[in-house]
Coordinates of C-alpha atoms in Angstrom, one line a residue:
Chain A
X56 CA 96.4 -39.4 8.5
X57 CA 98.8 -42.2 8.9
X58 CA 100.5 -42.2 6.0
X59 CA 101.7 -45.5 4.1
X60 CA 102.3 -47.9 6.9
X61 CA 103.9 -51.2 6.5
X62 CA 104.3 -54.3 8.3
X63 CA 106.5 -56.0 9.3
X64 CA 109.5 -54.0 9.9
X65 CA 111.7 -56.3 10.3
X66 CA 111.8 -60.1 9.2
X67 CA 114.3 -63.2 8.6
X68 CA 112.8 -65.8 6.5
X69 CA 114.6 -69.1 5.4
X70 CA 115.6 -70.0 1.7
X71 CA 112.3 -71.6 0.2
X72 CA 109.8 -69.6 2.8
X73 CA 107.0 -67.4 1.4
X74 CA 105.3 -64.4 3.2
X75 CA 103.7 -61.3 2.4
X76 CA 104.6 -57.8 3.0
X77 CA 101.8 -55.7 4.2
X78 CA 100.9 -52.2 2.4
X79 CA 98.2 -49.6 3.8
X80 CA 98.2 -45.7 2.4
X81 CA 94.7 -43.7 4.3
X82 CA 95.2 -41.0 1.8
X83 CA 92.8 -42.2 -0.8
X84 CA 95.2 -42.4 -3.6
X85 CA 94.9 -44.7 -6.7
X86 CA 98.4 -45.1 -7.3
X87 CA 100.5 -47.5 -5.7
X88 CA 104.0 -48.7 -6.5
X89 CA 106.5 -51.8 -4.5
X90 CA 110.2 -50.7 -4.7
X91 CA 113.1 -52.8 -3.1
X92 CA 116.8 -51.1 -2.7
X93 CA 120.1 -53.2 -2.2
X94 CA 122.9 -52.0 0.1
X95 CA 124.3 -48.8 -0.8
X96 CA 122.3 -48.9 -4.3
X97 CA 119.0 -46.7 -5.5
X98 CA 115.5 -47.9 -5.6
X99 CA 114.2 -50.2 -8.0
X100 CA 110.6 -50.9 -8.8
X101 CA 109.0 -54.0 -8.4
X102 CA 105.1 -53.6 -9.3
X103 CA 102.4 -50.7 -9.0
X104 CA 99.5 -50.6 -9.5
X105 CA 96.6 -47.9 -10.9
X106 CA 94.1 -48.7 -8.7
X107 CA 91.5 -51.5 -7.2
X108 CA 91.7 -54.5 -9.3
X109 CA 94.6 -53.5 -12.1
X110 CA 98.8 -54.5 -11.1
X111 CA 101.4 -53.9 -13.8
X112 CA 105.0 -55.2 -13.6
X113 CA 108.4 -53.0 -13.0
X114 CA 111.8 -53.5 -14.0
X115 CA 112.4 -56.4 -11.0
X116 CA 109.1 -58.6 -10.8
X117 CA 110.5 -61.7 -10.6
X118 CA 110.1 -63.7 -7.6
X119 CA 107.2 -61.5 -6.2
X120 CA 103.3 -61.6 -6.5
X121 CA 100.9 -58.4 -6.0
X122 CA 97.3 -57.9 -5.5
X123 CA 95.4 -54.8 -5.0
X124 CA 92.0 -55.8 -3.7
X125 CA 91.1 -52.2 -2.0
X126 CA 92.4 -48.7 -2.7
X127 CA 93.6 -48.9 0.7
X128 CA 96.1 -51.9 0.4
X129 CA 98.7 -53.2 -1.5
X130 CA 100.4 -56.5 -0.6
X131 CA 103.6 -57.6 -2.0
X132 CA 104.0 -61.6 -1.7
X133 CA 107.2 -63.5 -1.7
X134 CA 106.7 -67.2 -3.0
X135 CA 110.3 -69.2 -2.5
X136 CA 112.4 -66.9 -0.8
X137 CA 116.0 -67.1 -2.1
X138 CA 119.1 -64.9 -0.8
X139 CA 119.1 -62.7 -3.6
X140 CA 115.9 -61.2 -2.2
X141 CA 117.3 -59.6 0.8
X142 CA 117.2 -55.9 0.8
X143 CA 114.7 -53.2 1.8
X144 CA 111.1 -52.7 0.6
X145 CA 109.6 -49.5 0.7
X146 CA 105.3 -49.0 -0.4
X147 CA 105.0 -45.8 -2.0
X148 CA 101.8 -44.3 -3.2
X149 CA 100.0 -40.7 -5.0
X150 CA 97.3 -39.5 -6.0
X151 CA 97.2 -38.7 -10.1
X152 CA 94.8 -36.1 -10.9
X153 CA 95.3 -32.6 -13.2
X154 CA 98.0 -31.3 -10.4
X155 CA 101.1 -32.9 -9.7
X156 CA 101.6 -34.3 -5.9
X157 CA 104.2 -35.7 -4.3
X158 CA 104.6 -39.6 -3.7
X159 CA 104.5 -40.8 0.0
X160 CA 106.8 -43.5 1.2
X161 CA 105.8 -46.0 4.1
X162 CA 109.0 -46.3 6.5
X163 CA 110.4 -49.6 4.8
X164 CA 110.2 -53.7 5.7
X165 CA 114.0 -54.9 5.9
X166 CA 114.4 -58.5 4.7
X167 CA 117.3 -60.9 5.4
X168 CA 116.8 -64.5 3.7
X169 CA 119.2 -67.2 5.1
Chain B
X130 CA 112.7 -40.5 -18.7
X131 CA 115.7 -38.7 -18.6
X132 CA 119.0 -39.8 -16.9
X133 CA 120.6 -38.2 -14.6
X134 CA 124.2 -37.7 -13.1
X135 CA 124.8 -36.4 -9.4
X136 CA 128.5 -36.4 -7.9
X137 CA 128.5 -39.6 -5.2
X138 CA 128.9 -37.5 -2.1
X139 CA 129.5 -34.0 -0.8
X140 CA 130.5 -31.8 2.6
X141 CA 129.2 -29.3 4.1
X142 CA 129.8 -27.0 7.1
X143 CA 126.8 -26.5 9.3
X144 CA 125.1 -23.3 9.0
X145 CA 126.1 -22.7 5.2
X146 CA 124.4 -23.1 2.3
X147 CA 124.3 -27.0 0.7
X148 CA 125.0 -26.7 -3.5
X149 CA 123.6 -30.0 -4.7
X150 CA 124.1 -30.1 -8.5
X151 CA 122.8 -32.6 -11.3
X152 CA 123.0 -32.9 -14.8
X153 CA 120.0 -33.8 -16.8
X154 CA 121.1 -33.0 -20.4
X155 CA 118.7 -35.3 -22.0
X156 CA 115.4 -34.0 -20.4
X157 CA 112.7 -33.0 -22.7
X158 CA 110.0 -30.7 -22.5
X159 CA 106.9 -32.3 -20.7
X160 CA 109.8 -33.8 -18.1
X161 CA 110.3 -32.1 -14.4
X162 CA 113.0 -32.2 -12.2
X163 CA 112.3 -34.0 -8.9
X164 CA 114.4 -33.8 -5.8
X165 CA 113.6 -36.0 -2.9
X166 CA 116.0 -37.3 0.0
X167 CA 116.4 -40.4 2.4
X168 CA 117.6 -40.0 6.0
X169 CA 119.4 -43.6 7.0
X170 CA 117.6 -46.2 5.5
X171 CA 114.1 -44.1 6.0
X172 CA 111.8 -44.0 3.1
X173 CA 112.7 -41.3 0.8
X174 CA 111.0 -37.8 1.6
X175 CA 109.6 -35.3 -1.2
X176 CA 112.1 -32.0 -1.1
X177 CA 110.9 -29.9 -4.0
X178 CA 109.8 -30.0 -8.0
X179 CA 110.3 -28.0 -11.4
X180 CA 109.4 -27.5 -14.7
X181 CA 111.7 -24.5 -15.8
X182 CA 111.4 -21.7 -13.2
X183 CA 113.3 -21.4 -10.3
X184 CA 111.4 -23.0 -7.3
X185 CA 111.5 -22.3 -3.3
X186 CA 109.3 -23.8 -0.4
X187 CA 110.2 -24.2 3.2
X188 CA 112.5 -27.0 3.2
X189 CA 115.1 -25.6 -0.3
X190 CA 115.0 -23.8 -3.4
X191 CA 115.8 -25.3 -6.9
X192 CA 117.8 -23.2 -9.6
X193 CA 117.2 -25.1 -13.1
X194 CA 119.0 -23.8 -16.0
X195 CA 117.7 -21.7 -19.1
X196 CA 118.5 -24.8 -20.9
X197 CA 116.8 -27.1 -18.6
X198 CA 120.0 -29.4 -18.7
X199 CA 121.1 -29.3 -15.2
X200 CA 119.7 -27.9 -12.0
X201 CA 120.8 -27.4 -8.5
X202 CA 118.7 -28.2 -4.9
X203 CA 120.0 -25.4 -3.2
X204 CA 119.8 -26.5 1.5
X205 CA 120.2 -22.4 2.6
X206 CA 121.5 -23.4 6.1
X207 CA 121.9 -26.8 6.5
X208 CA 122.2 -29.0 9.8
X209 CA 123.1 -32.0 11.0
X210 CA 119.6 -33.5 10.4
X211 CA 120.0 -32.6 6.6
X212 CA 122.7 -35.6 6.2
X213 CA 121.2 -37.8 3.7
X214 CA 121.4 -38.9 0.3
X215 CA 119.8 -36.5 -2.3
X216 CA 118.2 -38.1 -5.4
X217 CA 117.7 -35.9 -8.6
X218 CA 114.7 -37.3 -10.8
X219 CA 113.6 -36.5 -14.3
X220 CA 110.1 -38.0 -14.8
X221 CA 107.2 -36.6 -17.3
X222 CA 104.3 -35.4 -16.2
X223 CA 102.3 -38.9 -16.8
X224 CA 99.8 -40.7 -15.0
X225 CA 101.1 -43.6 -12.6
X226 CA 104.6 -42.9 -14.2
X227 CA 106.8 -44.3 -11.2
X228 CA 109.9 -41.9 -9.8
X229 CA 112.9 -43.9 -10.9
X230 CA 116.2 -43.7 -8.6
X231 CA 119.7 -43.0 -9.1
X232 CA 122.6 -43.7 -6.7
X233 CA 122.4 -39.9 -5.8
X234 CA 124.5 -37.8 -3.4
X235 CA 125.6 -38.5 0.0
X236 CA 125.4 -35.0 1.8
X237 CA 127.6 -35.2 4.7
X238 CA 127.0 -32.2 7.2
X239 CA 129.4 -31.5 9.9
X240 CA 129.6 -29.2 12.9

């Protein structure tokens, strides 16, 4: 297994730009979840979602879009990029059933908006 | 969920044991105790987790309290490669409930 991957791993985008950040977990888990972490500061999350089809929002939504057409993969888009959105963005996903299991991380999209 | 408080950083001597403490005086009963870590910038990376007994796999063991209101992640010879920033997380046992982070504790091992 792969793992969560992500693409890109690195990317500078100028104020006003949109892209999306790419999200693919092989593990077959219904859970999904977008975090983004400042400089020096803890993860917060963005959006997850509960499977194909169903997105909820976190504590920092605004500015991003999600869509979760496949179990596999879990886009984050960035419509208007401003500077305040520069940071790190790490995919993380599990699989919910009667045992607890650990949440995977992919290895992280870093994001510098000029 | 429960908050957490972890000291901002620590030292340690490689080859000894790594004491990584946190206070969680808030939990409740259907809440675990969640350590994971992150190794410059990598994503974070699963360490161990607890209910109320004591806990070991390969990687650390975790000592939780009678009372449940702190615990402590417990490295038993730690290296170089365990520098990293520790993150102690209360979270109930709830479907799609998301791990919520802390600043944590910058582990600092030196030779």
């Amino acid at each position: 297994n792969a793992g969560v991957t992500q693409t890109p791993k690195f990317r500078i985008l100028k104020i006003g730009q949109s892209m999306t950040l790419q999200c693919t977990q092989d593990m077959n888990h219904n859970y999904m979840y977008w975090y983004r972490q400042d400089p020096g500061m803890g993860l917060k999350l963005i959006y997850y979602s509960v499977g194909a089809g169903i997105t909820d929002k976190g504590e920092v939504p605004n500015g991003y879009n999600v869509s979760r057409s496949t179990t596999e993969d879990f886009p984050l888009r960035l419509e208007l990029a401003a500077p305040s959105q520069t940071s790190v963005y790490f995919c993380a996903s599990i699989r919910w059933d009667r045992e607890l299991s650990e949440q995977f991380f992919g290895p992280g999209t870093r994001l510098t908006v000029l | 969920d429960a908050k957490t408080t972890q000291p901002p950083s620590m030292d340690c001597a490689e080859g000894r044991a790594a004491n990584l403490p946190c206070n969680h005086s808030t939990i409740s009963g259907n809440e675990y105790v969640y350590w994971y870590r992150q190794i410059h910038s990598q994503g974070p990376q699963y360490i161990i987790h607890g209910l109320k007994n004591n806990e070991t796999n390969e990687m650390a063991s975790l000592i939780i309290t009678e009372d449940r209101k702190s615990s402590t992640l417990i490295l038993p010879h730690a290296t170089l490669r365990d520098t990293a920033v520790y993150y102690c997380i209360v979270r109930a046992y709830q479907a799609g409930t998301a791990l919520i982070f802390g600043k944590g504790t910058t582990l600092s091992v030196s030779s």
